PDB file of C-alpha atoms and ligand atoms in Angstrom:
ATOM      1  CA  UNK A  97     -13.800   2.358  11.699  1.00  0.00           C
ATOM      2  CA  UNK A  98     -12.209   1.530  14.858  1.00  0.00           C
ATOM      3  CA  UNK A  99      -8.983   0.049  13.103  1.00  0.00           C
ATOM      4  CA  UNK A 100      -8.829   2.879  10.490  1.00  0.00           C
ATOM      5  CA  UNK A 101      -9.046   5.549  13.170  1.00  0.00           C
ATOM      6  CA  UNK A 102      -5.857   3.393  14.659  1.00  0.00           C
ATOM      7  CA  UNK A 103      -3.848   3.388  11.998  1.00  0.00           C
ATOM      8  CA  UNK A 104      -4.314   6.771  11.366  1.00  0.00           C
ATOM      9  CA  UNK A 105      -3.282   7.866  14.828  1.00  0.00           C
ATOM     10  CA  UNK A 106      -0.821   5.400  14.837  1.00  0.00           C
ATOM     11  CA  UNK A 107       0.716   6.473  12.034  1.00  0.00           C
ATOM     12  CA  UNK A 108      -0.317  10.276  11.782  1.00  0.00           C
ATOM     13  CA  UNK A 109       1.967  11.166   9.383  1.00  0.00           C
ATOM     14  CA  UNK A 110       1.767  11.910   5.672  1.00  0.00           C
ATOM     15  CA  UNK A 111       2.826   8.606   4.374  1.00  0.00           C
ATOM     16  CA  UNK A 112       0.354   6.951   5.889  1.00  0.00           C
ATOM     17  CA  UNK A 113      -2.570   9.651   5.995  1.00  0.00           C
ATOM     18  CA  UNK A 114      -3.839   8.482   2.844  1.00  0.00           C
ATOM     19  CA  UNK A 115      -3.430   4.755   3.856  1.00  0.00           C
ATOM     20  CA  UNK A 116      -5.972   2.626   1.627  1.00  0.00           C
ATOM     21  CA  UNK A 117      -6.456  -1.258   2.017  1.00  0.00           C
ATOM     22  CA  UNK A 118      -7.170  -1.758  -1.135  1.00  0.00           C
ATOM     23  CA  UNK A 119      -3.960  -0.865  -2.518  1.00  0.00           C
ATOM     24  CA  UNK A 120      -2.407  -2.940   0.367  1.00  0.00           C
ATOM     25  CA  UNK A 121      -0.404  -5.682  -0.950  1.00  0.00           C
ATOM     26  CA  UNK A 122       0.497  -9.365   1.068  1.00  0.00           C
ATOM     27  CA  UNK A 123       4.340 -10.339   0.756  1.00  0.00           C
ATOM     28  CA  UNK A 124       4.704 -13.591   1.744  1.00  0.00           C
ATOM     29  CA  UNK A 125       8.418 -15.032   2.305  1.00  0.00           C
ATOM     30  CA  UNK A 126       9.605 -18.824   3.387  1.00  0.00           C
ATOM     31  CA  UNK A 127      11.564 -18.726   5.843  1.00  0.00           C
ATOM     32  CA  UNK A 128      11.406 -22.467   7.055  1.00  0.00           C
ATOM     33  CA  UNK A 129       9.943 -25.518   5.635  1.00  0.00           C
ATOM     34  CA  UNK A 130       6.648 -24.574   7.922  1.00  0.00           C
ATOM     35  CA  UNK A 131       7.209 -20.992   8.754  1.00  0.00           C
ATOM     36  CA  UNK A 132       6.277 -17.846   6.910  1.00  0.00           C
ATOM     37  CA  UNK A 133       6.514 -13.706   7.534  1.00  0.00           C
ATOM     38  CA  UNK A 134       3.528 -11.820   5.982  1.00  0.00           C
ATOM     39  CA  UNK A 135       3.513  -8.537   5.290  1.00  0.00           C
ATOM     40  CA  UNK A 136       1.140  -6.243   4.364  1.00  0.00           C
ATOM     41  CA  UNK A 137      -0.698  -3.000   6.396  1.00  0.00           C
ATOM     42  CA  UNK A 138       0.013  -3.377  10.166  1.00  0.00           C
ATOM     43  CA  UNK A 139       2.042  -5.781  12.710  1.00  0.00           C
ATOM     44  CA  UNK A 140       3.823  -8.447  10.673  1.00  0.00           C
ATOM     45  CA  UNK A 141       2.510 -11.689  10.564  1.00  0.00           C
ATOM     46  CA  UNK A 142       3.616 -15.177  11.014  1.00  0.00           C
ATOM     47  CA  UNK A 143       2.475 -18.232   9.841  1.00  0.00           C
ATOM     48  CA  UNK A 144       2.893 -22.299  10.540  1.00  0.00           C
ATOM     49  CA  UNK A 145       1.053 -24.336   8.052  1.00  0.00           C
ATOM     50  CA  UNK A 146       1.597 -28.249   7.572  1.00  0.00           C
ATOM     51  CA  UNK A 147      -0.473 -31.340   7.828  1.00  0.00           C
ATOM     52  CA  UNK A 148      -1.840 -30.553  11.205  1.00  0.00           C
ATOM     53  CA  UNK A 149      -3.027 -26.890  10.890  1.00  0.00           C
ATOM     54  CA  UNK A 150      -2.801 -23.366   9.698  1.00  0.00           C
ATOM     55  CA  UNK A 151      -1.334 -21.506  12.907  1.00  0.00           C
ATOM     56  CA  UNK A 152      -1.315 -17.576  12.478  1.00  0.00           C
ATOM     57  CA  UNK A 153       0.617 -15.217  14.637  1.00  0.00           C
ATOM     58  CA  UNK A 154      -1.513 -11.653  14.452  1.00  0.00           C
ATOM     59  CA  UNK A 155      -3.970 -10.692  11.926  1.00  0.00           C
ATOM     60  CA  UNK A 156      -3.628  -6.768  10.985  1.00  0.00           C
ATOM     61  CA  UNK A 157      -6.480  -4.729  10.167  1.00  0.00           C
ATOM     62  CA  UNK A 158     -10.154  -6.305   9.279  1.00  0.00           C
ATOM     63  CA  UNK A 159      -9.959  -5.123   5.980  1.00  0.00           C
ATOM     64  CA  UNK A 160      -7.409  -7.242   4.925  1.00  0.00           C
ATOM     65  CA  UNK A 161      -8.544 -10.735   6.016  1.00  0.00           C
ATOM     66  CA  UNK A 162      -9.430 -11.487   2.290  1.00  0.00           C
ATOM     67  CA  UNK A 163      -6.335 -10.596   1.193  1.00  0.00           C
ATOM     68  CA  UNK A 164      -4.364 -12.704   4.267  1.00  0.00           C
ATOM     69  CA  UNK A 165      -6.750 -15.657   3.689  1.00  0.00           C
ATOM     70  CA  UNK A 166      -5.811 -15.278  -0.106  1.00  0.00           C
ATOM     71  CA  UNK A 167      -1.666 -15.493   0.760  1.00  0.00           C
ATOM     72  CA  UNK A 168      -2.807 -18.488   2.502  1.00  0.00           C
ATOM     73  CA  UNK A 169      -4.788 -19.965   0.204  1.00  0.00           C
ATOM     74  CA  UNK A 170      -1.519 -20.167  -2.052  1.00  0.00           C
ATOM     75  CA  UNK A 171       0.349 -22.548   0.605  1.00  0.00           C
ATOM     76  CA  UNK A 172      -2.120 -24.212   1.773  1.00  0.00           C
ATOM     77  CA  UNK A 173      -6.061 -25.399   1.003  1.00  0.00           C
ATOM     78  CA  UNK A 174      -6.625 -25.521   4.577  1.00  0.00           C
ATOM     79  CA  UNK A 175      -8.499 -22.612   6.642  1.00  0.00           C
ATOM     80  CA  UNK A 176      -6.929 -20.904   9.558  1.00  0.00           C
ATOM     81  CA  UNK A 177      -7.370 -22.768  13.041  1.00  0.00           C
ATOM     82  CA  UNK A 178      -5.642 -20.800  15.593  1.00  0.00           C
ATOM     83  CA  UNK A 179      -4.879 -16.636  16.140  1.00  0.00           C
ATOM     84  CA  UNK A 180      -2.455 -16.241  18.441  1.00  0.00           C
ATOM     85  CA  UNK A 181      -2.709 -12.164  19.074  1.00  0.00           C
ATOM     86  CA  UNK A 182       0.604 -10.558  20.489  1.00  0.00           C
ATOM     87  CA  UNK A 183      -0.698  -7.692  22.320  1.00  0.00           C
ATOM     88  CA  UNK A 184      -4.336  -6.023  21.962  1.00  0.00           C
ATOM     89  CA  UNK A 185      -3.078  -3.535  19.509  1.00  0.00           C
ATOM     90  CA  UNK A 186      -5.691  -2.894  16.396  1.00  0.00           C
ATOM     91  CA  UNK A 187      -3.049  -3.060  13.566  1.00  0.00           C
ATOM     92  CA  UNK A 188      -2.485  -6.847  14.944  1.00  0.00           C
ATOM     93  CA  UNK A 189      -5.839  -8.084  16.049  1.00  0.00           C
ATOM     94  CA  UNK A 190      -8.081  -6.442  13.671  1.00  0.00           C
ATOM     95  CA  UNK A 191      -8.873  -9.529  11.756  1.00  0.00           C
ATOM     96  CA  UNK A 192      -9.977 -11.448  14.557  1.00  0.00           C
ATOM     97  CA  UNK A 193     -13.542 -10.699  14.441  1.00  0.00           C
ATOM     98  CA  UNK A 194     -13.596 -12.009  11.187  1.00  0.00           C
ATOM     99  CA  UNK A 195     -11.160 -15.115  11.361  1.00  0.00           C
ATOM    100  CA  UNK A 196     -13.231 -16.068  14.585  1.00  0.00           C
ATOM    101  CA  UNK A 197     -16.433 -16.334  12.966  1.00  0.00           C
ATOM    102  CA  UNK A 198     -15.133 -18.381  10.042  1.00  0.00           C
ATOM    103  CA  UNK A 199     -13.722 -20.743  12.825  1.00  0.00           C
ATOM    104  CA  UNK A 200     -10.341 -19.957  14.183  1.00  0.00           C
ATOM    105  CA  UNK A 201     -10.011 -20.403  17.739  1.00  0.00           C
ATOM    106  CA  UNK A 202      -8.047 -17.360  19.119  1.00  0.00           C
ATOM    107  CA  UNK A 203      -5.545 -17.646  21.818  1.00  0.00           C
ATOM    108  CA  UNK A 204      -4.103 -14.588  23.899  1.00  0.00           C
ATOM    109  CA  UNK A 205      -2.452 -13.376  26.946  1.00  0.00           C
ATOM    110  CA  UNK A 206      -5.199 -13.067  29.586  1.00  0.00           C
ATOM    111  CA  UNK A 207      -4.493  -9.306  29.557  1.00  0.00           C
ATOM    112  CA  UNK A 208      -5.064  -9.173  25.869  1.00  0.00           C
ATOM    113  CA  UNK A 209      -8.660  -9.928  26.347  1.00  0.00           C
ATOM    114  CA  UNK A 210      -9.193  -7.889  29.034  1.00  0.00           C
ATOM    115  CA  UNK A 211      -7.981  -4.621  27.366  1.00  0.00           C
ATOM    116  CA  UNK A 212      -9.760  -5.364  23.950  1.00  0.00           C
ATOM    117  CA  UNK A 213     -12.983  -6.010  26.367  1.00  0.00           C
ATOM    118  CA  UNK A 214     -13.154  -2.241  27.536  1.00  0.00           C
ATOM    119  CA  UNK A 215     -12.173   1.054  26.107  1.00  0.00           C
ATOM    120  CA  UNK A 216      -8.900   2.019  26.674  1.00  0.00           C
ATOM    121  CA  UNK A 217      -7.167   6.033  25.956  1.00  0.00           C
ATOM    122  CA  UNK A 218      -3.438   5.681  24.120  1.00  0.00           C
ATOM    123  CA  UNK A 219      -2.969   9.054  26.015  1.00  0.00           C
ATOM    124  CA  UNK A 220       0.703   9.482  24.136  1.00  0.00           C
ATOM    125  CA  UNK A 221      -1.282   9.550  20.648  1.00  0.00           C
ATOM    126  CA  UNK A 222      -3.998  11.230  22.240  1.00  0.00           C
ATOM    127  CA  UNK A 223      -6.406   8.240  20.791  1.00  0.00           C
ATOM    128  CA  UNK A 224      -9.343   6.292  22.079  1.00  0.00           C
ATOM    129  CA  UNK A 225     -10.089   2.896  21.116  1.00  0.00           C
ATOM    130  CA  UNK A 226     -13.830   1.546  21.775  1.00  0.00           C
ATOM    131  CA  UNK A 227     -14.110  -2.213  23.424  1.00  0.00           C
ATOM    132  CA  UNK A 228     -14.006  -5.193  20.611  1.00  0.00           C
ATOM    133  CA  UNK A 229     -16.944  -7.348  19.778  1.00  0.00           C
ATOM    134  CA  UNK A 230     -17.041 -10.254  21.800  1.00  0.00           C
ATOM    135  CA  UNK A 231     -16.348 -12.530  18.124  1.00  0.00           C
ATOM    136  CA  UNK A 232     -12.980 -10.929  17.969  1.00  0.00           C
ATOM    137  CA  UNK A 233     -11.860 -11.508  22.136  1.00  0.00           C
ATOM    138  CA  UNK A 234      -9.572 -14.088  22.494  1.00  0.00           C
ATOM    139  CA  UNK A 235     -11.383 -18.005  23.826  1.00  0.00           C
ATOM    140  CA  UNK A 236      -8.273 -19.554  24.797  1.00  0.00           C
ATOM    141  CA  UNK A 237      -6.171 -16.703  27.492  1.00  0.00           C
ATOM    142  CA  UNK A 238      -3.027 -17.605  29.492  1.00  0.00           C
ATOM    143  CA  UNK A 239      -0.816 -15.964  32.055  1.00  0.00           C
ATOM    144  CA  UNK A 240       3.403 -17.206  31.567  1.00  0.00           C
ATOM    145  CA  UNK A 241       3.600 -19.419  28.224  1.00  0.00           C
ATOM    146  CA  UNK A 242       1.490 -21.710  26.342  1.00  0.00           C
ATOM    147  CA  UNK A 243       2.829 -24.645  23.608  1.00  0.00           C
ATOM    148  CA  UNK A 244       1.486 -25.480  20.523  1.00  0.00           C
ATOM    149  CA  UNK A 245       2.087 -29.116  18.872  1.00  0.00           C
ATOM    150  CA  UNK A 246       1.491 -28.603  15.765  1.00  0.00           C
ATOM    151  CA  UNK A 247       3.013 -29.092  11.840  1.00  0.00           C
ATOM    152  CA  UNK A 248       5.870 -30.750  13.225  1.00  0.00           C
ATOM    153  CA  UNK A 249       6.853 -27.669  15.480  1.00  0.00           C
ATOM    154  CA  UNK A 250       7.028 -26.781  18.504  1.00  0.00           C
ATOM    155  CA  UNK A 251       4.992 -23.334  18.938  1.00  0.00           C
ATOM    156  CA  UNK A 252       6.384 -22.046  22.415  1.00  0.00           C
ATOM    157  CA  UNK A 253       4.770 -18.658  23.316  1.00  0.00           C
ATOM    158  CA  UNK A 254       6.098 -16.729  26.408  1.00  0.00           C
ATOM    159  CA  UNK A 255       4.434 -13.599  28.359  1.00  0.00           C
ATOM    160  CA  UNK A 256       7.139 -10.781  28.156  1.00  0.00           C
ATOM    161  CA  UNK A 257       5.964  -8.666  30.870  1.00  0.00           C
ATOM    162  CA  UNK A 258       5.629  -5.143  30.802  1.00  0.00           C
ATOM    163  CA  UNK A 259       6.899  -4.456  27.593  1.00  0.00           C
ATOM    164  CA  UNK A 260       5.217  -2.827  24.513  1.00  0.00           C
ATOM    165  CA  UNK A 261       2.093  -3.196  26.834  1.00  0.00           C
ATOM    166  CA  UNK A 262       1.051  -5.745  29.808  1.00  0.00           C
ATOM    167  CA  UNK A 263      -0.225  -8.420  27.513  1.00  0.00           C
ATOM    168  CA  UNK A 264       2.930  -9.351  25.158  1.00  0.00           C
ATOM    169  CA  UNK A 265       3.527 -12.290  23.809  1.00  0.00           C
ATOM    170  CA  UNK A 266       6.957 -13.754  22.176  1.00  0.00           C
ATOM    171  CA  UNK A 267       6.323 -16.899  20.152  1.00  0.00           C
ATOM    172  CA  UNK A 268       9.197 -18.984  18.891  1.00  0.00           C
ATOM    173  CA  UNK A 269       8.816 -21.677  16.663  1.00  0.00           C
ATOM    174  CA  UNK A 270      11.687 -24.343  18.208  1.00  0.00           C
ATOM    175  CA  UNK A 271      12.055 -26.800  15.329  1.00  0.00           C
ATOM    176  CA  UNK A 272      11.581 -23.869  12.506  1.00  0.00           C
ATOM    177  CA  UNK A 273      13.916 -21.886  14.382  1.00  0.00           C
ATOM    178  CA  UNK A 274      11.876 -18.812  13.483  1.00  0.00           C
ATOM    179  CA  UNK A 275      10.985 -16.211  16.534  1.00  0.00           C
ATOM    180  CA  UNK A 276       8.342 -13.590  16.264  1.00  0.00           C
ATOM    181  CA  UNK A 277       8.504 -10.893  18.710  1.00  0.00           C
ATOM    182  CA  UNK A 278       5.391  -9.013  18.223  1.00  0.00           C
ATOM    183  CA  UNK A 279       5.709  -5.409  18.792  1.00  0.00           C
ATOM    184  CA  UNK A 280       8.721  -6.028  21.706  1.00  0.00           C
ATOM    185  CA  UNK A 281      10.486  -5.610  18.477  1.00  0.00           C
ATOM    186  CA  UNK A 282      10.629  -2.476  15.748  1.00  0.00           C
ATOM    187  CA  UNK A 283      13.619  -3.605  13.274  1.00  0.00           C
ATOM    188  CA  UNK A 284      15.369  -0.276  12.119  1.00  0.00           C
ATOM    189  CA  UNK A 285      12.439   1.920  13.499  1.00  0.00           C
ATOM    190  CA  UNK A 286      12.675   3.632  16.881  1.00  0.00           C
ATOM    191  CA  UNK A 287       9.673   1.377  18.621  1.00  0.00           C
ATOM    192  CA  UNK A 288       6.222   2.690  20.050  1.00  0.00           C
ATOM    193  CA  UNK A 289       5.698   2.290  24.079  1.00  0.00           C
ATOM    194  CA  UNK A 290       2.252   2.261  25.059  1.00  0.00           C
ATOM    195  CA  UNK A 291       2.514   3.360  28.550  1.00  0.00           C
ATOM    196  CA  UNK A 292      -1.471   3.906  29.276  1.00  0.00           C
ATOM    197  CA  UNK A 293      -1.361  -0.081  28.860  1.00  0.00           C
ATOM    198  CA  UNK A 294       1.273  -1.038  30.882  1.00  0.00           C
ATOM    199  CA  UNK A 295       4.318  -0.899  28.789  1.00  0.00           C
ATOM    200  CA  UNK A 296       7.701   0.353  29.959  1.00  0.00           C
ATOM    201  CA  UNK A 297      10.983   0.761  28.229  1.00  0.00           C
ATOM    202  CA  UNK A 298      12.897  -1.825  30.885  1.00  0.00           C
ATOM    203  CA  UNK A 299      10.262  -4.683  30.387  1.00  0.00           C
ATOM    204  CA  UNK A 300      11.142  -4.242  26.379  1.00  0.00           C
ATOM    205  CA  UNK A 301      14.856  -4.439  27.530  1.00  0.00           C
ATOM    206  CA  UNK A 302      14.374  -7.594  29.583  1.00  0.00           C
ATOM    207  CA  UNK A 303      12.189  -9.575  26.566  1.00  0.00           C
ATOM    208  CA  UNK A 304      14.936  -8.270  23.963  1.00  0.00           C
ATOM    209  CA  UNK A 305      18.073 -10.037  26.748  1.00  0.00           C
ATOM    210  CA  UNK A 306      15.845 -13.618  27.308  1.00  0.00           C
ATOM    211  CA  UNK A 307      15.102 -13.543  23.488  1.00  0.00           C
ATOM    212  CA  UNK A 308      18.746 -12.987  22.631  1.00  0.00           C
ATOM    213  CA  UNK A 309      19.783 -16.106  25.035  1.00  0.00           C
ATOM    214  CA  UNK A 310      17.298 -18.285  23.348  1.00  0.00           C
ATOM    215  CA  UNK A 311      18.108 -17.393  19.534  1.00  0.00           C
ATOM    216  CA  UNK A 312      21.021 -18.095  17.578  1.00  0.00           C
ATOM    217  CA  UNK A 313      23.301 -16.390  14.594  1.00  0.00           C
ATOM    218  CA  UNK A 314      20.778 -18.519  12.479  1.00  0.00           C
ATOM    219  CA  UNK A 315      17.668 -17.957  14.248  1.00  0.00           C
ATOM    220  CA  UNK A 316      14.857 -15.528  11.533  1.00  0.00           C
ATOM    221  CA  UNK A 317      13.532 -12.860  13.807  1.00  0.00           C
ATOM    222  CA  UNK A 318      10.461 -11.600  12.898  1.00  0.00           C
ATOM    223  CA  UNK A 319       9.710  -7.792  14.473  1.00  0.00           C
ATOM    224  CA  UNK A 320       6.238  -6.300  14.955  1.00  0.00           C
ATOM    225  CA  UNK A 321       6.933  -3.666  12.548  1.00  0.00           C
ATOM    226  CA  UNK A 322      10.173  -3.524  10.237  1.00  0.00           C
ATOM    227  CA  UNK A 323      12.387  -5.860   8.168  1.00  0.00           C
ATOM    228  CA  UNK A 324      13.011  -9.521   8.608  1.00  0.00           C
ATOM    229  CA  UNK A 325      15.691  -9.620  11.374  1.00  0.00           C
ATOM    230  CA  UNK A 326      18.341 -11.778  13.177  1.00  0.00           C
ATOM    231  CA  UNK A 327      20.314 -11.904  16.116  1.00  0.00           C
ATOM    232  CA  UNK A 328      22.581  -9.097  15.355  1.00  0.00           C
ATOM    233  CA  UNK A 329      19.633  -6.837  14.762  1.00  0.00           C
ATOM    234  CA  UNK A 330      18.088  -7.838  18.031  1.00  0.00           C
ATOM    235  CA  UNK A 331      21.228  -7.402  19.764  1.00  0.00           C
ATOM    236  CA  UNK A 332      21.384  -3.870  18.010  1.00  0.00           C
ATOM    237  CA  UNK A 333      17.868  -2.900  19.039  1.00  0.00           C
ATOM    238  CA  UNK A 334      18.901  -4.022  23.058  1.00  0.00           C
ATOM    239  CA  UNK A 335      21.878  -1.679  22.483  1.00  0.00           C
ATOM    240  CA  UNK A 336      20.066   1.251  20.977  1.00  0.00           C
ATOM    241  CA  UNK A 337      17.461   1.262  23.693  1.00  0.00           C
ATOM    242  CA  UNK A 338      19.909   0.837  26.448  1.00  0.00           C
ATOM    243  CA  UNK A 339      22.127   3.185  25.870  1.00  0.00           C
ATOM    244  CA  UNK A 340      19.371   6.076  24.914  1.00  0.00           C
ATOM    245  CA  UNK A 341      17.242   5.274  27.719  1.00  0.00           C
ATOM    246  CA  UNK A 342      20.352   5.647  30.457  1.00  0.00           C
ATOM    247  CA  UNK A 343      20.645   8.778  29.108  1.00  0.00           C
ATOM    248  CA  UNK A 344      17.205  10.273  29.556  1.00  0.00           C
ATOM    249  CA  UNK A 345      17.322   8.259  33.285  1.00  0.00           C
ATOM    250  CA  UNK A 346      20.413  10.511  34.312  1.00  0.00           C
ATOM    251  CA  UNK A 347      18.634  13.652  33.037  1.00  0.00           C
ATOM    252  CA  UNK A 348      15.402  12.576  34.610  1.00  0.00           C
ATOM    253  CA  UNK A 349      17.518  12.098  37.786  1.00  0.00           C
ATOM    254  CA  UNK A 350      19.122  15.160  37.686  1.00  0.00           C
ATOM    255  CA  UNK A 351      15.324  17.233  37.085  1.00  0.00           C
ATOM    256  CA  UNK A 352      15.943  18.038  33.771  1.00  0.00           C
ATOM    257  CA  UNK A 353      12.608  18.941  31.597  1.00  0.00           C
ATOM    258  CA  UNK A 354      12.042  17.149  28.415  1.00  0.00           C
ATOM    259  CA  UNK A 355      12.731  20.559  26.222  1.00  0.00           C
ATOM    260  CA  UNK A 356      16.116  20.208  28.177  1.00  0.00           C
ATOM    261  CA  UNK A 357      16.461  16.212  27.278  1.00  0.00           C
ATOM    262  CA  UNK A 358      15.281  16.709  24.023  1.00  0.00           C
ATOM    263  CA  UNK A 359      18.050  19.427  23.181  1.00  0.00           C
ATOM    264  CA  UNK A 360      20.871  17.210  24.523  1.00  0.00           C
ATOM    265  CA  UNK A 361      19.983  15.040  21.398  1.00  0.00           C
ATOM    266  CA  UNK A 362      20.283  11.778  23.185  1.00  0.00           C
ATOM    267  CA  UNK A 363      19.414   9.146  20.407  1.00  0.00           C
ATOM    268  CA  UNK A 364      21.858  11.380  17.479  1.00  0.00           C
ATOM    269  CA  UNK A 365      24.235   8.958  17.019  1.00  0.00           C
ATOM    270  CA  UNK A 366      21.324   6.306  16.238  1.00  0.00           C
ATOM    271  CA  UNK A 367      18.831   8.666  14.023  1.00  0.00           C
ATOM    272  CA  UNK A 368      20.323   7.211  11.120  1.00  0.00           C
ATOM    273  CA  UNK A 369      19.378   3.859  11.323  1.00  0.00           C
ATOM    274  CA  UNK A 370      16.722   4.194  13.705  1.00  0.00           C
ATOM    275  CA  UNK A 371      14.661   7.953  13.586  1.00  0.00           C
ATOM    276  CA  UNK A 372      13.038   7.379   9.425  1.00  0.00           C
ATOM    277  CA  UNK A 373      10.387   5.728  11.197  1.00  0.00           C
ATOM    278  CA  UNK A 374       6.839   7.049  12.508  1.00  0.00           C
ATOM    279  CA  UNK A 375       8.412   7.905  15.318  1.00  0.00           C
ATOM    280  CA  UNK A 376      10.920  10.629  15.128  1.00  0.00           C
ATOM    281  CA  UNK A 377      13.882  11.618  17.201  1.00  0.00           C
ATOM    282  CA  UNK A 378      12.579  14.255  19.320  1.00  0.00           C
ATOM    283  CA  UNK A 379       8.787  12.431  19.683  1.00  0.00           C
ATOM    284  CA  UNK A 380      11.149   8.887  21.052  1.00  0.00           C
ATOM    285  CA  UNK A 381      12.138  10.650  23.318  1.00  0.00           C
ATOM    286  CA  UNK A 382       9.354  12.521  24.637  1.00  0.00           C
ATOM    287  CA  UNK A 383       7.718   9.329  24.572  1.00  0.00           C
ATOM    288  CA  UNK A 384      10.374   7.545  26.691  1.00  0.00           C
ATOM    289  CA  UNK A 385      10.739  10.211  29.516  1.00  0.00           C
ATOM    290  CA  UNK A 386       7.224  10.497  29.963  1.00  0.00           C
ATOM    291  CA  UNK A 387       7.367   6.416  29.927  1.00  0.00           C
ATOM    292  CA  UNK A 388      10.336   6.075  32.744  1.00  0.00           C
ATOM    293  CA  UNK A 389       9.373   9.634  34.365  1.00  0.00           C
ATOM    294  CA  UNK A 390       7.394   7.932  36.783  1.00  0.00           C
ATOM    295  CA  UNK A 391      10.061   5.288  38.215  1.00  0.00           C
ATOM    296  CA  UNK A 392      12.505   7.471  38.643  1.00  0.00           C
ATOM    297  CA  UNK A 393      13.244   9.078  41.671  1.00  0.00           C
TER     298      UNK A 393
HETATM  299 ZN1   ZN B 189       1.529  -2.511  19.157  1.00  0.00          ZN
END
């Protein structure tokens, strides 16, 4: 119930209010000879598979671990070995419980396990989550990076700090060329913040500039939520959130109240591509003033 009661809050809108896993199809797409993006309900996933083992980045909600395990089941006969969650968010580490106890070892930032170990209070979507059995807590935790040998790949996966929350993890997949950014990324959505957990709207900034000196023009970006993207998208996303966030700085600076923020329209000349998301224009910004209102003098 936990996860449902996420995704509803997450996503309290009408398209999703009637959300039901059961009509939730798994898109699986190739982007390298050992790298794929699944999509289904939730944070997208990745995936390594070869002849050493099944590597999953993120597992979405519990409900759909048959279906995931199915999508896998096409590429591969082998079971998954290793989770590796990129924040504590319930729309990416829902499936944990269950992929632990059919044997996946599950591999986190140390601050992922410590926020899915208590309750925490999402106070911008007004929603309480209840502590995660201890099945579905990351065994394996680390504090700057962690490597992964595996399927002829190098699995590199690097703490962004502060960003969508205080546990973030970036994971790039050197030989594959393939980088998935977790929820640092929205692709052609305006992104969530979670501020009760440590998230800020610079830290998001700073992952999005070290991610765009790593990655190339050929590089397949995978975002949390959204499209398949590449560099220019990331590069778009930095540019977005820097120049909307200076904005609401200034006015924050100068004392103005949100009502007076929100009225100045700062993201208009990116609703277009950005603001047909779950979060809309005026509710981005709300939830970035109330995110830098507190750093700025
Ligand atoms: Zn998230």
């Amino acid at each position: 119930m936990r996860h449902l009661a996420f995704v509803l809050s997450l996503f309290a809108l009408p398209a999703f209010a009637q959300q039901d896993f059961s009509k939730v199809e798994i898109r699986t797409e190739k982007l390298s000879d050992s790298v794929y993006m699944l999509v289904g309900a939730g944070g997208n996933l990745g995936l390594s598979v070869g002849e050493d083992a099944v590597f999953l980045v993120d597992d979405q909600f519990a409900p759909l671990t048959p279906k995931i395990e199915a999508a896998i089941a096409k590429i591969t006969p082998q079971t998954v070995k290793f989770v590796l969650n990129t924040h504590w968010h319930g729309d990416h580490t829902g499936g944990n419980e269950n992929l632990g106890k059919a044997g996946a070892l599950i591999v986190a930032h140390e601050n992922v396990r410590k926020r899915m170990s208590v309750e925490n209070f999402i106070e911008f979507l007004g929603m309480k989550t209840q502590p995660d059995p201890r099945a579905a807590l990351p065994v394996v935790t680390f504090t700057t990076d962690i490597t992964f040998h595996l399927n002829g790949d190098e699995i590199f996966a690097q703490h962004a700090p502060r960003a969508h929350t205080d546990g973030d993890a970036i994971v790039h997949f050197r030989k594959s060329d393939v980088v998935h950014m977790g929820d640092v990324m929205f692709n052609k959505l305006y992104p969530f913040i979670d501020t009760s957990t440590g998230g800020t709207v610079e830290g998001v900034i700073a992952a999005a500039e070290r991610t765009l000196k790593e990655v190339s023009e050929r590089t397949r970006i995978i975002p949390g939520h959204g499209p398949l993207a590449n560099r220019a998208d990331l590069e778009a996303y930095r540019d977005m959130l820097v120049k909307i966030s200076a904005r609401i700085r200034d006015q924050l600076r100068a004392k103005r109240t949100l009502e007076q923020v929100q009225a100045s329209k700062p993201t208009a000349e990116f609703d277009g591509v950005w603001g047909k998301g779950f979060l809309k224009p005026d509710k981005f910004v709300e939830m970035l003033y109330r995110n830098m209102e507190k750093r700025v003098q």
